[in-house]
């Protein structure tokens, strides 16, 4: 997943779970059945797991652009200068 | 949300927290219930009234308990535990409570009942104070929920009196 996909997955998970909880509670209260509420919520948790946990392709639409290796060679990492350490040892 | 395991863990934790919240809401919804239980108690007969081998008074009686506890049941009720006690005062104790009968009511259909029975548990006193004693019969009930708070209440019926002599 890319960064945008992770954010989407987290948001989807929270919204879906709360949504299923509200629907389950309303259905259970209206039907007068505690078991129905738990059943609807449990199936909601399974559906949410199937949507948000696996690495689906639609989470990967804003792919990360890694730096091309040939471009990286043109700009080497800066080295720490070795001359400053030699000066310190002389002063002692 | 970096890996499969991370997302699965976050989802599971959040799902359980939301479930706990739903159960709390279910328990709070019990307060919306309007209660109207009714009961009638009759002592049909005092079968015997003796002094036991320990020297304590003991009574056996036949009771008729009829009650309608259907309004106590909500969608969040597992069962109702009902029990009948005889309550009286003695010089030694300001309140004596002796449990005579109890029963578990598993569902709303069973909550309207009429029972004709002798006392399930012994009506025994701590001493010999029961001759001619005035007592109350109280029906208690505990409404046990599937999740959340348990409610208990009672209905007191006064005006009962034991015989003046042993039989």
PDB file of C-alpha atoms in Angstrom:
ATOM      1  CA  UNK A   1       0.000   0.000   0.000  1.00  0.00           C
ATOM      2  CA  UNK A   2       1.055   3.587  -0.472  1.00  0.00           C
ATOM      3  CA  UNK A   3       0.558   6.419   2.012  1.00  0.00           C
ATOM      4  CA  UNK A   4      -2.775   7.539   0.582  1.00  0.00           C
ATOM      5  CA  UNK A   5      -3.925   3.932   0.553  1.00  0.00           C
ATOM      6  CA  UNK A   6      -3.058   3.485   4.221  1.00  0.00           C
ATOM      7  CA  UNK A   7      -5.028   6.564   5.153  1.00  0.00           C
ATOM      8  CA  UNK A   8      -7.965   5.332   3.082  1.00  0.00           C
ATOM      9  CA  UNK A   9      -7.835   1.879   4.669  1.00  0.00           C
ATOM     10  CA  UNK A  10      -7.841   3.308   8.202  1.00  0.00           C
ATOM     11  CA  UNK A  11     -10.713   5.676   7.496  1.00  0.00           C
ATOM     12  CA  UNK A  12     -12.731   2.960   5.779  1.00  0.00           C
ATOM     13  CA  UNK A  13     -12.207   0.596   8.692  1.00  0.00           C
ATOM     14  CA  UNK A  14     -13.458   3.090  11.280  1.00  0.00           C
ATOM     15  CA  UNK A  15     -16.442   4.242   9.236  1.00  0.00           C
ATOM     16  CA  UNK A  16     -17.507   0.717   8.291  1.00  0.00           C
ATOM     17  CA  UNK A  17     -17.279  -0.638  11.835  1.00  0.00           C
ATOM     18  CA  UNK A  18     -19.211   2.244  13.379  1.00  0.00           C
ATOM     19  CA  UNK A  19     -21.773   2.056  10.573  1.00  0.00           C
ATOM     20  CA  UNK A  20     -22.335  -1.648  11.068  1.00  0.00           C
ATOM     21  CA  UNK A  21     -22.599  -1.119  14.833  1.00  0.00           C
ATOM     22  CA  UNK A  22     -25.333   1.493  14.400  1.00  0.00           C
ATOM     23  CA  UNK A  23     -27.261  -0.688  11.955  1.00  0.00           C
ATOM     24  CA  UNK A  24     -26.877  -3.736  14.205  1.00  0.00           C
ATOM     25  CA  UNK A  25     -28.078  -1.874  17.306  1.00  0.00           C
ATOM     26  CA  UNK A  26     -31.067  -0.360  15.498  1.00  0.00           C
ATOM     27  CA  UNK A  27     -32.063  -3.727  14.030  1.00  0.00           C
ATOM     28  CA  UNK A  28     -31.641  -5.539  17.344  1.00  0.00           C
ATOM     29  CA  UNK A  29     -33.659  -2.949  19.244  1.00  0.00           C
ATOM     30  CA  UNK A  30     -36.454  -2.883  16.654  1.00  0.00           C
ATOM     31  CA  UNK A  31     -36.688  -6.670  16.419  1.00  0.00           C
ATOM     32  CA  UNK A  32     -36.255  -7.139  20.167  1.00  0.00           C
ATOM     33  CA  UNK A  33     -33.515  -9.678  19.547  1.00  0.00           C
ATOM     34  CA  UNK A  34     -30.063  -9.414  21.105  1.00  0.00           C
ATOM     35  CA  UNK A  35     -28.867 -12.343  19.002  1.00  0.00           C
ATOM     36  CA  UNK A  36     -29.779 -10.538  15.764  1.00  0.00           C
ATOM     37  CA  UNK A  37     -27.714  -7.523  16.807  1.00  0.00           C
ATOM     38  CA  UNK A  38     -24.653  -9.679  17.478  1.00  0.00           C
ATOM     39  CA  UNK A  39     -25.114 -11.580  14.207  1.00  0.00           C
ATOM     40  CA  UNK A  40     -25.327  -8.423  12.084  1.00  0.00           C
ATOM     41  CA  UNK A  41     -22.320  -6.906  13.850  1.00  0.00           C
ATOM     42  CA  UNK A  42     -20.213 -10.060  13.483  1.00  0.00           C
ATOM     43  CA  UNK A  43     -20.912 -10.263   9.752  1.00  0.00           C
ATOM     44  CA  UNK A  44     -20.069  -6.545   9.558  1.00  0.00           C
ATOM     45  CA  UNK A  45     -16.686  -7.166  11.186  1.00  0.00           C
ATOM     46  CA  UNK A  46     -15.941  -9.958   8.689  1.00  0.00           C
ATOM     47  CA  UNK A  47     -16.914  -7.768   5.712  1.00  0.00           C
ATOM     48  CA  UNK A  48     -14.779  -4.893   7.007  1.00  0.00           C
ATOM     49  CA  UNK A  49     -11.838  -7.261   7.429  1.00  0.00           C
ATOM     50  CA  UNK A  50     -12.189  -8.394   3.823  1.00  0.00           C
ATOM     51  CA  UNK A  51     -12.283  -4.803   2.565  1.00  0.00           C
ATOM     52  CA  UNK A  52      -9.576  -3.101   4.610  1.00  0.00           C
ATOM     53  CA  UNK A  53      -6.983  -5.690   5.615  1.00  0.00           C
ATOM     54  CA  UNK A  54      -5.789  -7.306   2.372  1.00  0.00           C
ATOM     55  CA  UNK A  55      -3.574  -5.270   0.051  1.00  0.00           C
ATOM     56  CA  UNK A  56      -6.091  -4.497  -2.691  1.00  0.00           C
ATOM     57  CA  UNK A  57      -4.885  -2.673  -5.854  1.00  0.00           C
ATOM     58  CA  UNK A  58      -7.115   0.368  -5.300  1.00  0.00           C
ATOM     59  CA  UNK A  59      -5.005   1.208  -2.250  1.00  0.00           C
ATOM     60  CA  UNK A  60      -1.968   1.551  -4.483  1.00  0.00           C
ATOM     61  CA  UNK A  61      -3.100   4.248  -6.914  1.00  0.00           C
ATOM     62  CA  UNK A  62      -0.733   6.968  -5.723  1.00  0.00           C
ATOM     63  CA  UNK A  63       2.439   4.936  -6.057  1.00  0.00           C
ATOM     64  CA  UNK A  64       5.577   6.165  -4.380  1.00  0.00           C
ATOM     65  CA  UNK A  65       8.168   7.561  -6.762  1.00  0.00           C
ATOM     66  CA  UNK A  66      11.492   6.136  -5.694  1.00  0.00           C
ATOM     67  CA  UNK A  67      14.589   7.989  -6.920  1.00  0.00           C
ATOM     68  CA  UNK A  68      16.026   6.481 -10.109  1.00  0.00           C
ATOM     69  CA  UNK A  69      19.408   4.751  -9.308  1.00  0.00           C
ATOM     70  CA  UNK A  70      21.273   6.491 -12.144  1.00  0.00           C
ATOM     71  CA  UNK A  71      20.084   9.903 -10.829  1.00  0.00           C
ATOM     72  CA  UNK A  72      21.268   8.982  -7.321  1.00  0.00           C
ATOM     73  CA  UNK A  73      24.845   8.378  -8.521  1.00  0.00           C
ATOM     74  CA  UNK A  74      25.125  11.933  -9.858  1.00  0.00           C
ATOM     75  CA  UNK A  75      24.536  13.371  -6.379  1.00  0.00           C
ATOM     76  CA  UNK A  76      26.801  11.535  -3.938  1.00  0.00           C
ATOM     77  CA  UNK A  77      26.191  11.708  -0.205  1.00  0.00           C
ATOM     78  CA  UNK A  78      28.223  14.469   1.496  1.00  0.00           C
ATOM     79  CA  UNK A  79      31.359  13.119   3.343  1.00  0.00           C
ATOM     80  CA  UNK A  80      32.434  14.332   6.808  1.00  0.00           C
ATOM     81  CA  UNK A  81      35.725  16.363   6.290  1.00  0.00           C
ATOM     82  CA  UNK A  82      38.751  14.458   7.800  1.00  0.00           C
ATOM     83  CA  UNK A  83      41.032  17.613   8.089  1.00  0.00           C
ATOM     84  CA  UNK A  84      39.208  19.024  11.168  1.00  0.00           C
ATOM     85  CA  UNK A  85      40.030  15.938  13.303  1.00  0.00           C
ATOM     86  CA  UNK A  86      43.800  16.218  12.438  1.00  0.00           C
ATOM     87  CA  UNK A  87      43.928  19.831  13.668  1.00  0.00           C
ATOM     88  CA  UNK A  88      42.565  18.854  17.103  1.00  0.00           C
ATOM     89  CA  UNK A  89      45.210  16.201  17.683  1.00  0.00           C
ATOM     90  CA  UNK A  90      48.044  18.701  16.920  1.00  0.00           C
ATOM     91  CA  UNK A  91      46.875  21.215  19.513  1.00  0.00           C
ATOM     92  CA  UNK A  92      47.280  18.654  22.320  1.00  0.00           C
TER      93      UNK A  92
ATOM     94  CA  UNK B   1      -1.375   0.718   8.663  1.00  0.00           C
ATOM     95  CA  UNK B   2       1.935  -0.472   7.351  1.00  0.00           C
ATOM     96  CA  UNK B   3       1.406  -4.194   7.135  1.00  0.00           C
ATOM     97  CA  UNK B   4      -1.276  -6.855   7.065  1.00  0.00           C
ATOM     98  CA  UNK B   5      -0.767  -7.772  10.727  1.00  0.00           C
ATOM     99  CA  UNK B   6      -0.807  -4.117  11.804  1.00  0.00           C
ATOM    100  CA  UNK B   7      -4.139  -3.497  10.063  1.00  0.00           C
ATOM    101  CA  UNK B   8      -5.682  -6.724  11.363  1.00  0.00           C
ATOM    102  CA  UNK B   9      -4.678  -5.827  14.935  1.00  0.00           C
ATOM    103  CA  UNK B  10      -6.053  -2.287  14.648  1.00  0.00           C
ATOM    104  CA  UNK B  11      -9.322  -3.581  13.220  1.00  0.00           C
ATOM    105  CA  UNK B  12      -9.765  -6.214  15.914  1.00  0.00           C
ATOM    106  CA  UNK B  13      -9.095  -3.774  18.748  1.00  0.00           C
ATOM    107  CA  UNK B  14     -11.473  -1.185  17.372  1.00  0.00           C
ATOM    108  CA  UNK B  15     -14.165  -3.804  16.720  1.00  0.00           C
ATOM    109  CA  UNK B  16     -14.045  -5.020  20.326  1.00  0.00           C
ATOM    110  CA  UNK B  17     -14.221  -1.468  21.689  1.00  0.00           C
ATOM    111  CA  UNK B  18     -17.252  -0.712  19.535  1.00  0.00           C
ATOM    112  CA  UNK B  19     -18.868  -3.966  20.748  1.00  0.00           C
ATOM    113  CA  UNK B  20     -18.349  -2.897  24.365  1.00  0.00           C
ATOM    114  CA  UNK B  21     -19.992   0.447  23.582  1.00  0.00           C
ATOM    115  CA  UNK B  22     -22.971  -1.325  21.967  1.00  0.00           C
ATOM    116  CA  UNK B  23     -23.447  -3.505  25.044  1.00  0.00           C
ATOM    117  CA  UNK B  24     -23.373  -0.432  27.291  1.00  0.00           C
ATOM    118  CA  UNK B  25     -26.045   1.166  25.095  1.00  0.00           C
ATOM    119  CA  UNK B  26     -28.131  -1.995  25.296  1.00  0.00           C
ATOM    120  CA  UNK B  27     -27.935  -1.905  29.091  1.00  0.00           C
ATOM    121  CA  UNK B  28     -28.921   1.776  29.178  1.00  0.00           C
ATOM    122  CA  UNK B  29     -31.919   1.052  26.965  1.00  0.00           C
ATOM    123  CA  UNK B  30     -33.314  -1.092  29.805  1.00  0.00           C
ATOM    124  CA  UNK B  31     -34.103   2.118  31.693  1.00  0.00           C
ATOM    125  CA  UNK B  32     -36.668   2.995  29.040  1.00  0.00           C
ATOM    126  CA  UNK B  33     -38.803   0.033  30.064  1.00  0.00           C
ATOM    127  CA  UNK B  34     -41.975   0.858  32.016  1.00  0.00           C
ATOM    128  CA  UNK B  35     -42.569  -1.741  34.722  1.00  0.00           C
ATOM    129  CA  UNK B  36     -45.952  -3.005  35.817  1.00  0.00           C
ATOM    130  CA  UNK B  37     -45.589  -6.318  37.644  1.00  0.00           C
ATOM    131  CA  UNK B  38     -48.426  -7.727  39.724  1.00  0.00           C
ATOM    132  CA  UNK B  39     -48.684 -10.596  42.163  1.00  0.00           C
ATOM    133  CA  UNK B  40     -51.079 -12.263  44.564  1.00  0.00           C
ATOM    134  CA  UNK B  41     -50.136 -14.485  47.484  1.00  0.00           C
ATOM    135  CA  UNK B  42     -52.340 -16.698  49.553  1.00  0.00           C
ATOM    136  CA  UNK B  43     -51.609 -19.030  52.426  1.00  0.00           C
ATOM    137  CA  UNK B  44     -54.059 -21.830  51.816  1.00  0.00           C
ATOM    138  CA  UNK B  45     -53.224 -23.967  54.803  1.00  0.00           C
ATOM    139  CA  UNK B  46     -50.765 -24.322  57.659  1.00  0.00           C
ATOM    140  CA  UNK B  47     -49.887 -28.015  57.439  1.00  0.00           C
ATOM    141  CA  UNK B  48     -47.978 -28.353  60.686  1.00  0.00           C
ATOM    142  CA  UNK B  49     -46.410 -26.124  63.304  1.00  0.00           C
ATOM    143  CA  UNK B  50     -43.901 -27.792  65.637  1.00  0.00           C
ATOM    144  CA  UNK B  51     -40.774 -27.411  67.663  1.00  0.00           C
ATOM    145  CA  UNK B  52     -37.841 -29.111  65.929  1.00  0.00           C
ATOM    146  CA  UNK B  53     -35.286 -31.317  67.708  1.00  0.00           C
ATOM    147  CA  UNK B  54     -32.966 -28.273  68.008  1.00  0.00           C
ATOM    148  CA  UNK B  55     -35.676 -26.404  69.915  1.00  0.00           C
ATOM    149  CA  UNK B  56     -36.587 -23.987  67.111  1.00  0.00           C
ATOM    150  CA  UNK B  57     -40.082 -23.340  65.782  1.00  0.00           C
ATOM    151  CA  UNK B  58     -40.822 -24.759  62.369  1.00  0.00           C
ATOM    152  CA  UNK B  59     -43.830 -24.273  60.090  1.00  0.00           C
ATOM    153  CA  UNK B  60     -44.975 -25.953  56.905  1.00  0.00           C
ATOM    154  CA  UNK B  61     -47.615 -24.267  54.808  1.00  0.00           C
ATOM    155  CA  UNK B  62     -49.287 -24.574  51.420  1.00  0.00           C
ATOM    156  CA  UNK B  63     -49.029 -21.447  49.308  1.00  0.00           C
ATOM    157  CA  UNK B  64     -50.716 -20.182  46.179  1.00  0.00           C
ATOM    158  CA  UNK B  65     -48.428 -17.772  44.318  1.00  0.00           C
ATOM    159  CA  UNK B  66     -49.812 -16.153  41.185  1.00  0.00           C
ATOM    160  CA  UNK B  67     -47.945 -13.375  39.404  1.00  0.00           C
ATOM    161  CA  UNK B  68     -47.627 -11.567  36.104  1.00  0.00           C
ATOM    162  CA  UNK B  69     -44.001 -10.462  35.635  1.00  0.00           C
ATOM    163  CA  UNK B  70     -44.158 -10.130  31.843  1.00  0.00           C
ATOM    164  CA  UNK B  71     -43.512  -6.378  31.807  1.00  0.00           C
ATOM    165  CA  UNK B  72     -40.089  -6.928  33.399  1.00  0.00           C
ATOM    166  CA  UNK B  73     -38.705  -8.619  30.270  1.00  0.00           C
ATOM    167  CA  UNK B  74     -36.832  -6.547  27.677  1.00  0.00           C
ATOM    168  CA  UNK B  75     -34.723  -7.540  24.651  1.00  0.00           C
ATOM    169  CA  UNK B  76     -31.710  -7.486  26.973  1.00  0.00           C
ATOM    170  CA  UNK B  77     -33.140  -9.850  29.633  1.00  0.00           C
ATOM    171  CA  UNK B  78     -31.651 -13.289  30.102  1.00  0.00           C
ATOM    172  CA  UNK B  79     -33.897 -14.467  32.939  1.00  0.00           C
ATOM    173  CA  UNK B  80     -35.776 -13.280  36.011  1.00  0.00           C
ATOM    174  CA  UNK B  81     -35.028 -14.831  39.384  1.00  0.00           C
ATOM    175  CA  UNK B  82     -38.033 -14.595  41.725  1.00  0.00           C
ATOM    176  CA  UNK B  83     -38.175 -15.622  45.366  1.00  0.00           C
ATOM    177  CA  UNK B  84     -40.699 -15.387  48.175  1.00  0.00           C
ATOM    178  CA  UNK B  85     -39.700 -14.496  51.731  1.00  0.00           C
ATOM    179  CA  UNK B  86     -41.569 -14.342  55.014  1.00  0.00           C
ATOM    180  CA  UNK B  87     -40.517 -11.303  57.060  1.00  0.00           C
ATOM    181  CA  UNK B  88     -41.218 -10.739  60.740  1.00  0.00           C
ATOM    182  CA  UNK B  89     -39.818  -9.107  63.871  1.00  0.00           C
ATOM    183  CA  UNK B  90     -38.570 -10.769  67.042  1.00  0.00           C
ATOM    184  CA  UNK B  91     -37.142  -9.357  70.286  1.00  0.00           C
ATOM    185  CA  UNK B  92     -33.680 -10.609  69.221  1.00  0.00           C
ATOM    186  CA  UNK B  93     -33.714  -9.373  65.558  1.00  0.00           C
ATOM    187  CA  UNK B  94     -35.537  -6.391  64.121  1.00  0.00           C
ATOM    188  CA  UNK B  95     -35.873  -8.175  60.756  1.00  0.00           C
ATOM    189  CA  UNK B  96     -36.008 -11.878  60.082  1.00  0.00           C
ATOM    190  CA  UNK B  97     -36.235 -12.938  56.455  1.00  0.00           C
ATOM    191  CA  UNK B  98     -36.859 -16.583  55.656  1.00  0.00           C
ATOM    192  CA  UNK B  99     -36.870 -17.679  52.027  1.00  0.00           C
ATOM    193  CA  UNK B 100     -39.801 -19.994  51.338  1.00  0.00           C
ATOM    194  CA  UNK B 101     -39.727 -20.490  47.570  1.00  0.00           C
ATOM    195  CA  UNK B 102     -37.712 -19.442  44.544  1.00  0.00           C
ATOM    196  CA  UNK B 103     -37.847 -20.005  40.818  1.00  0.00           C
ATOM    197  CA  UNK B 104     -36.100 -19.020  37.618  1.00  0.00           C
ATOM    198  CA  UNK B 105     -38.275 -17.552  34.876  1.00  0.00           C
ATOM    199  CA  UNK B 106     -36.398 -18.100  31.612  1.00  0.00           C
ATOM    200  CA  UNK B 107     -38.607 -16.173  29.188  1.00  0.00           C
ATOM    201  CA  UNK B 108     -41.557 -13.850  28.832  1.00  0.00           C
ATOM    202  CA  UNK B 109     -43.960 -16.698  28.092  1.00  0.00           C
ATOM    203  CA  UNK B 110     -43.251 -18.291  31.480  1.00  0.00           C
ATOM    204  CA  UNK B 111     -43.609 -15.012  33.353  1.00  0.00           C
ATOM    205  CA  UNK B 112     -47.348 -15.299  33.924  1.00  0.00           C
ATOM    206  CA  UNK B 113     -47.809 -18.151  36.338  1.00  0.00           C
ATOM    207  CA  UNK B 114     -49.869 -19.517  39.173  1.00  0.00           C
ATOM    208  CA  UNK B 115     -48.208 -21.999  41.495  1.00  0.00           C
ATOM    209  CA  UNK B 116     -49.803 -24.124  44.194  1.00  0.00           C
ATOM    210  CA  UNK B 117     -47.070 -25.549  46.397  1.00  0.00           C
ATOM    211  CA  UNK B 118     -45.798 -26.229  49.897  1.00  0.00           C
ATOM    212  CA  UNK B 119     -42.828 -24.124  50.910  1.00  0.00           C
ATOM    213  CA  UNK B 120     -39.691 -25.246  49.081  1.00  0.00           C
ATOM    214  CA  UNK B 121     -37.390 -24.312  51.959  1.00  0.00           C
ATOM    215  CA  UNK B 122     -37.988 -24.679  55.671  1.00  0.00           C
ATOM    216  CA  UNK B 123     -39.705 -21.889  57.523  1.00  0.00           C
ATOM    217  CA  UNK B 124     -37.615 -22.112  60.695  1.00  0.00           C
ATOM    218  CA  UNK B 125     -37.078 -19.529  63.385  1.00  0.00           C
ATOM    219  CA  UNK B 126     -34.018 -18.817  65.523  1.00  0.00           C
ATOM    220  CA  UNK B 127     -35.831 -19.726  68.733  1.00  0.00           C
ATOM    221  CA  UNK B 128     -39.508 -20.019  69.638  1.00  0.00           C
ATOM    222  CA  UNK B 129     -41.016 -16.733  68.540  1.00  0.00           C
ATOM    223  CA  UNK B 130     -43.511 -17.842  65.928  1.00  0.00           C
ATOM    224  CA  UNK B 131     -46.657 -18.548  67.978  1.00  0.00           C
ATOM    225  CA  UNK B 132     -49.325 -16.152  66.788  1.00  0.00           C
ATOM    226  CA  UNK B 133     -46.715 -14.130  64.886  1.00  0.00           C
ATOM    227  CA  UNK B 134     -47.727 -11.492  62.362  1.00  0.00           C
ATOM    228  CA  UNK B 135     -45.610 -11.622  59.228  1.00  0.00           C
ATOM    229  CA  UNK B 136     -45.351 -10.162  55.715  1.00  0.00           C
ATOM    230  CA  UNK B 137     -44.920 -12.209  52.570  1.00  0.00           C
ATOM    231  CA  UNK B 138     -42.650 -10.418  50.093  1.00  0.00           C
ATOM    232  CA  UNK B 139     -42.091 -11.415  46.475  1.00  0.00           C
ATOM    233  CA  UNK B 140     -38.615 -10.296  45.338  1.00  0.00           C
ATOM    234  CA  UNK B 141     -37.392 -10.406  41.750  1.00  0.00           C
ATOM    235  CA  UNK B 142     -33.972  -9.924  40.154  1.00  0.00           C
ATOM    236  CA  UNK B 143     -34.019  -9.079  36.443  1.00  0.00           C
ATOM    237  CA  UNK B 144     -30.769 -10.525  35.067  1.00  0.00           C
ATOM    238  CA  UNK B 145     -29.615  -8.921  31.806  1.00  0.00           C
ATOM    239  CA  UNK B 146     -27.665 -10.347  28.907  1.00  0.00           C
ATOM    240  CA  UNK B 147     -25.214  -7.447  29.310  1.00  0.00           C
ATOM    241  CA  UNK B 148     -25.080  -4.686  31.880  1.00  0.00           C
ATOM    242  CA  UNK B 149     -26.881  -3.733  35.069  1.00  0.00           C
ATOM    243  CA  UNK B 150     -29.162  -6.047  37.061  1.00  0.00           C
ATOM    244  CA  UNK B 151     -32.352  -4.590  38.502  1.00  0.00           C
ATOM    245  CA  UNK B 152     -34.019  -5.886  41.662  1.00  0.00           C
ATOM    246  CA  UNK B 153     -37.317  -4.938  43.243  1.00  0.00           C
ATOM    247  CA  UNK B 154     -40.016  -6.372  45.487  1.00  0.00           C
ATOM    248  CA  UNK B 155     -43.694  -6.416  46.337  1.00  0.00           C
ATOM    249  CA  UNK B 156     -44.688  -6.581  50.014  1.00  0.00           C
ATOM    250  CA  UNK B 157     -47.944  -8.160  51.138  1.00  0.00           C
ATOM    251  CA  UNK B 158     -48.902  -7.655  54.765  1.00  0.00           C
ATOM    252  CA  UNK B 159     -51.512  -9.120  56.999  1.00  0.00           C
ATOM    253  CA  UNK B 160     -50.516 -12.738  57.512  1.00  0.00           C
ATOM    254  CA  UNK B 161     -50.579 -14.366  60.928  1.00  0.00           C
ATOM    255  CA  UNK B 162     -49.417 -17.732  62.242  1.00  0.00           C
ATOM    256  CA  UNK B 163     -51.632 -19.873  64.507  1.00  0.00           C
ATOM    257  CA  UNK B 164     -51.558 -19.389  68.273  1.00  0.00           C
ATOM    258  CA  UNK B 165     -50.888 -23.056  69.049  1.00  0.00           C
ATOM    259  CA  UNK B 166     -48.706 -25.835  67.776  1.00  0.00           C
ATOM    260  CA  UNK B 167     -50.364 -28.399  65.476  1.00  0.00           C
TER     261      UNK B 167
END
